[in-house]
Short mmCIF file of C-alpha atoms in Angstrom, two decimals:
data_model
loop_
_atom_site.label_atom_id
_atom_site.label_comp_id
_atom_site.label_asym_id
_atom_site.label_seq_id
_atom_site.Cartn_x
_atom_site.Cartn_y
_atom_site.Cartn_z
CA GLY Y 1 98.91 -7.15 -65.91
CA ALA Y 2 101.02 -9.67 -63.96
CA VAL Y 3 99.90 -12.74 -65.85
CA VAL Y 4 101.62 -16.08 -65.39
CA SER Y 5 100.92 -19.04 -67.63
CA GLN Y 6 101.69 -22.71 -67.26
CA HIS Y 7 101.87 -25.43 -69.85
CA PRO Y 8 100.49 -28.00 -69.98
CA SER Y 9 97.42 -27.49 -67.83
CA TRP Y 10 97.18 -31.24 -67.32
CA VAL Y 11 99.26 -34.25 -68.25
CA ILE Y 12 98.90 -38.00 -67.87
CA CYS Y 13 102.00 -40.13 -68.18
CA LYS Y 14 103.22 -43.63 -67.56
CA SER Y 15 105.37 -44.51 -64.57
CA GLY Y 16 109.06 -44.06 -65.31
CA THR Y 17 108.71 -41.31 -67.88
CA SER Y 18 109.76 -37.68 -67.47
CA VAL Y 19 107.43 -34.71 -67.67
CA LYS Y 20 108.34 -31.07 -68.26
CA ILE Y 21 106.16 -28.22 -67.04
CA GLU Y 22 106.69 -24.67 -68.26
CA CYS Y 23 106.01 -21.48 -66.32
CA ARG Y 24 106.02 -18.16 -68.14
CA SER Y 25 105.54 -14.59 -67.01
CA LEU Y 26 103.68 -13.03 -69.92
CA ASP Y 27 103.79 -9.30 -69.26
CA PHE Y 28 106.65 -8.84 -66.84
CA GLN Y 29 110.16 -10.06 -66.16
CA ALA Y 30 110.75 -12.32 -63.20
CA THR Y 31 114.17 -12.81 -61.68
CA THR Y 32 112.59 -15.13 -59.14
CA MET Y 33 110.05 -17.87 -59.69
CA PHE Y 34 108.71 -20.39 -57.24
CA TRP Y 35 107.42 -23.94 -57.66
CA TYR Y 36 104.74 -25.32 -55.38
CA ARG Y 37 102.96 -28.60 -54.99
CA GLN Y 38 99.41 -28.91 -53.72
CA PHE Y 39 97.56 -32.03 -52.60
CA PRO Y 40 93.75 -32.14 -52.51
CA LYS Y 41 92.24 -29.88 -49.88
CA GLN Y 42 95.67 -28.87 -48.64
CA SER Y 43 97.61 -25.66 -48.87
CA LEU Y 44 100.57 -24.92 -51.08
CA MET Y 45 103.88 -26.57 -50.30
CA LEU Y 46 106.94 -24.75 -51.58
CA MET Y 47 109.25 -27.06 -53.49
CA ALA Y 48 111.95 -24.71 -54.71
CA THR Y 49 112.90 -21.14 -55.47
CA SER Y 50 114.25 -20.49 -58.93
CA ASN Y 51 116.50 -17.54 -59.72
CA GLU Y 52 117.31 -16.60 -63.29
CA GLY Y 53 120.76 -17.68 -64.29
CA SER Y 54 121.56 -19.60 -61.13
CA LYS Y 55 120.80 -22.93 -59.50
CA ALA Y 56 117.46 -23.39 -57.82
CA THR Y 57 117.18 -23.56 -54.05
CA TYR Y 58 115.23 -26.62 -52.93
CA GLU Y 59 113.22 -26.96 -49.75
CA GLN Y 60 114.11 -29.65 -47.26
CA GLY Y 61 112.86 -33.04 -48.36
CA VAL Y 62 112.55 -32.17 -52.05
CA GLU Y 63 114.86 -34.25 -54.24
CA LYS Y 64 116.71 -31.95 -56.61
CA ASP Y 65 117.66 -34.83 -58.92
CA LYS Y 66 114.03 -35.80 -59.29
CA PHE Y 67 112.58 -32.33 -59.71
CA LEU Y 68 114.87 -30.51 -62.12
CA ILE Y 69 114.36 -26.78 -62.33
CA ASN Y 70 115.75 -24.53 -65.01
CA HIS Y 71 115.29 -20.75 -65.09
CA ALA Y 72 117.01 -19.87 -68.32
CA SER Y 73 115.41 -16.49 -68.98
CA LEU Y 74 113.59 -13.71 -67.17
CA THR Y 75 110.25 -15.02 -68.38
CA LEU Y 76 110.58 -18.79 -68.32
CA SER Y 77 111.18 -21.44 -65.70
CA THR Y 78 110.72 -25.16 -66.23
CA LEU Y 79 110.13 -28.02 -63.82
CA THR Y 80 110.97 -31.51 -65.03
CA VAL Y 81 109.70 -34.45 -63.01
CA THR Y 82 112.13 -37.24 -63.84
CA SER Y 83 111.21 -40.91 -63.70
CA ALA Y 84 107.74 -40.04 -62.48
CA HIS Y 85 105.87 -42.43 -60.20
CA PRO Y 86 102.25 -42.47 -59.05
CA GLU Y 87 103.18 -40.74 -55.79
CA ASP Y 88 104.33 -37.75 -57.86
CA SER Y 89 100.74 -37.23 -59.01
CA SER Y 90 99.73 -33.81 -57.78
CA PHE Y 91 98.83 -30.25 -58.70
CA TYR Y 92 101.97 -28.23 -59.49
CA ILE Y 93 101.75 -24.45 -59.39
CA CYS Y 94 104.38 -21.85 -60.20
CA SER Y 95 104.55 -18.22 -59.18
CA ALA Y 96 106.68 -15.28 -60.22
CA ARG Y 97 107.77 -11.97 -58.78
CA ASP Y 98 107.97 -8.88 -60.96
CA ARG Y 99 111.57 -7.68 -60.88
CA LYS Y 100 110.43 -4.06 -61.33
CA SER Y 101 107.84 -4.10 -58.58
CA SER Y 102 108.50 -2.55 -55.20
CA THR Y 103 106.32 -5.18 -53.56
CA ASP Y 104 107.10 -8.84 -53.02
CA THR Y 105 103.81 -10.05 -54.46
CA GLN Y 106 103.92 -13.48 -56.05
CA TYR Y 107 101.65 -13.95 -59.06
CA PHE Y 108 100.55 -17.51 -59.64
CA GLY Y 109 100.04 -19.58 -62.73
CA PRO Y 110 96.89 -21.64 -63.27
CA GLY Y 111 98.58 -24.88 -62.23
CA THR Y 112 99.37 -28.19 -63.91
CA ARG Y 113 97.59 -31.38 -62.93
CA LEU Y 114 100.01 -34.34 -63.20
CA THR Y 115 98.67 -37.87 -63.13
CA VAL Y 116 101.17 -40.72 -63.22
CA LEU Y 117 99.73 -44.12 -64.08
CA GLU O 1 109.52 -21.59 -36.23
CA ASP O 2 107.41 -19.37 -38.47
CA GLN O 3 103.79 -20.41 -38.41
CA VAL O 4 100.59 -19.30 -40.09
CA THR O 5 97.16 -20.57 -39.08
CA GLN O 6 93.74 -19.77 -40.47
CA SER O 7 90.29 -20.10 -39.00
CA PRO O 8 87.75 -21.34 -39.52
CA GLU O 9 88.80 -24.24 -41.69
CA ALA O 10 85.49 -24.04 -43.52
CA LEU O 11 82.67 -21.52 -43.46
CA ARG O 12 79.20 -21.67 -44.94
CA LEU O 13 77.28 -18.43 -45.30
CA GLN O 14 73.96 -17.47 -46.72
CA GLU O 15 74.07 -14.90 -49.49
CA GLY O 16 74.23 -11.48 -47.86
CA GLU O 17 75.47 -12.80 -44.51
CA SER O 18 78.66 -10.89 -43.68
CA SER O 19 81.52 -12.56 -41.82
CA SER O 20 85.27 -12.52 -41.23
CA LEU O 21 88.11 -14.94 -41.87
CA ASN O 22 91.12 -14.98 -39.57
CA CYS O 23 94.81 -15.44 -40.29
CA SER O 24 97.12 -15.62 -37.28
CA TYR O 25 100.85 -15.64 -37.60
CA THR O 26 103.93 -16.19 -35.48
CA VAL O 27 107.02 -15.09 -37.36
CA SER O 28 110.42 -13.68 -36.52
CA GLY O 29 109.93 -10.64 -38.72
CA LEU O 30 107.11 -9.65 -41.03
CA ARG O 31 107.81 -8.11 -44.42
CA GLY O 32 104.29 -8.45 -45.68
CA LEU O 33 101.06 -10.40 -45.40
CA PHE O 34 99.25 -11.49 -48.54
CA TRP O 35 95.71 -12.68 -49.19
CA TYR O 36 94.87 -14.90 -52.15
CA ARG O 37 91.71 -16.48 -53.45
CA GLN O 38 91.88 -19.95 -54.97
CA ASP O 39 89.14 -21.61 -56.97
CA PRO O 40 89.15 -25.43 -57.31
CA GLY O 41 91.69 -26.66 -59.83
CA LYS O 42 93.19 -23.21 -60.36
CA GLY O 43 96.14 -21.21 -59.13
CA PRO O 44 95.77 -18.61 -56.38
CA GLU O 45 94.60 -15.15 -57.41
CA PHE O 46 96.21 -12.20 -55.66
CA LEU O 47 93.89 -10.06 -53.56
CA PHE O 48 95.78 -7.87 -51.09
CA THR O 49 99.13 -7.05 -49.57
CA LEU O 50 99.41 -5.58 -46.07
CA TYR O 51 102.66 -4.34 -44.62
CA SER O 52 102.08 -2.73 -41.25
CA ALA O 53 99.73 -2.97 -38.30
CA GLY O 54 96.67 -0.79 -38.74
CA GLU O 55 96.76 -1.01 -42.52
CA GLU O 56 93.52 -1.75 -44.36
CA LYS O 57 92.81 -2.59 -48.00
CA GLU O 58 89.45 -2.91 -49.75
CA LYS O 59 88.26 -4.46 -52.98
CA GLU O 60 84.58 -4.77 -53.78
CA ARG O 61 83.03 -6.84 -50.96
CA LEU O 62 86.37 -7.68 -49.36
CA LYS O 63 88.32 -5.76 -46.76
CA ALA O 64 91.60 -6.90 -45.26
CA THR O 65 93.03 -5.60 -42.01
CA LEU O 66 96.29 -6.25 -40.18
CA THR O 67 97.40 -6.22 -36.56
CA LYS O 68 100.72 -7.27 -35.06
CA LYS O 69 99.58 -10.87 -34.68
CA GLU O 70 96.76 -11.45 -37.12
CA SER O 71 94.90 -10.38 -40.19
CA PHE O 72 91.20 -10.44 -40.95
CA LEU O 73 89.47 -10.73 -44.27
CA HIS O 74 86.01 -9.24 -43.91
CA ILE O 75 83.39 -10.22 -46.46
CA THR O 76 80.41 -7.91 -46.65
CA ALA O 77 77.14 -9.16 -48.14
CA PRO O 78 78.79 -12.11 -49.91
CA LYS O 79 77.49 -13.59 -53.13
CA PRO O 80 77.73 -17.21 -54.33
CA GLU O 81 80.58 -16.22 -56.65
CA ASP O 82 82.67 -15.40 -53.58
CA SER O 83 82.80 -19.12 -52.80
CA ALA O 84 86.45 -20.19 -52.89
CA THR O 85 89.37 -21.05 -50.64
CA TYR O 86 91.02 -17.99 -49.16
CA LEU O 87 94.71 -18.31 -48.41
CA CYS O 88 96.91 -16.01 -46.42
CA ALA O 89 100.68 -16.00 -46.72
CA VAL O 90 103.40 -14.29 -44.76
CA HIS O 91 106.62 -13.03 -46.24
CA VAL O 92 109.28 -13.06 -43.56
CA ASN O 93 112.26 -10.76 -43.35
CA TYR O 94 115.05 -13.23 -43.87
CA GLY O 95 113.96 -15.04 -47.03
CA GLN O 96 112.35 -14.81 -50.41
CA ASN O 97 109.58 -17.30 -49.93
CA PHE O 98 106.14 -17.14 -48.39
CA VAL O 99 104.74 -19.21 -45.55
CA PHE O 100 101.19 -20.15 -46.45
CA GLY O 101 98.34 -20.86 -44.09
CA PRO O 102 96.09 -23.90 -44.64
CA GLY O 103 93.26 -21.79 -46.05
CA THR O 104 89.59 -21.22 -45.29
CA ARG O 105 87.04 -22.85 -47.62
CA LEU O 106 84.17 -20.44 -48.00
CA SER O 107 80.81 -21.50 -49.39
CA VAL O 108 78.13 -18.88 -50.00
CA LEU O 109 74.71 -20.34 -50.52
CA PRO O 110 72.07 -18.57 -52.63
#
């Protein structure tokens, strides 16, 4: 149980293009999903908190117009990196909380490796 | 400011050599402390949740403990497949998100 998937697992794109990453909770409903970014040999950096049916809350320093987040259903959140540039290359990981669970455990997806050329 | 630190940064053990990883935290209010395991190029895998000082959780060769200021992840007789980065995260009272520590990279040599 508590499986989270991400698609794609890796993507290579040209500078200036937009890339969409999907995060799905497969066997539970998630009112809250989180998007993280991770650089090599570093820990997870929270980018934004996504609540179903409402606007995402972005962490300080994260451009909301560049990283568009949509949480349209209880099982799907998407992150769109708009006008991607090489400095956006990173490992993006989502997590989700089970709305029916009494704990606050976040279950993580497998991550998406973005490379911008 | 809420802060989570982990030590050591990296640890190399021989197979069967037990040891402990430390997670120290300074937060305004603790709702829960979480341990995750992360393999290279993959997302973190949930291990344990601890909520109150004195609490302990066990899973196979791993045992997590919690005090008011820190948590330990004890690894008993580790195997090479235990090699990974171990992350701890603190959920504070006032928000939804976690504060992650920098992680401990564990290598278990056969």
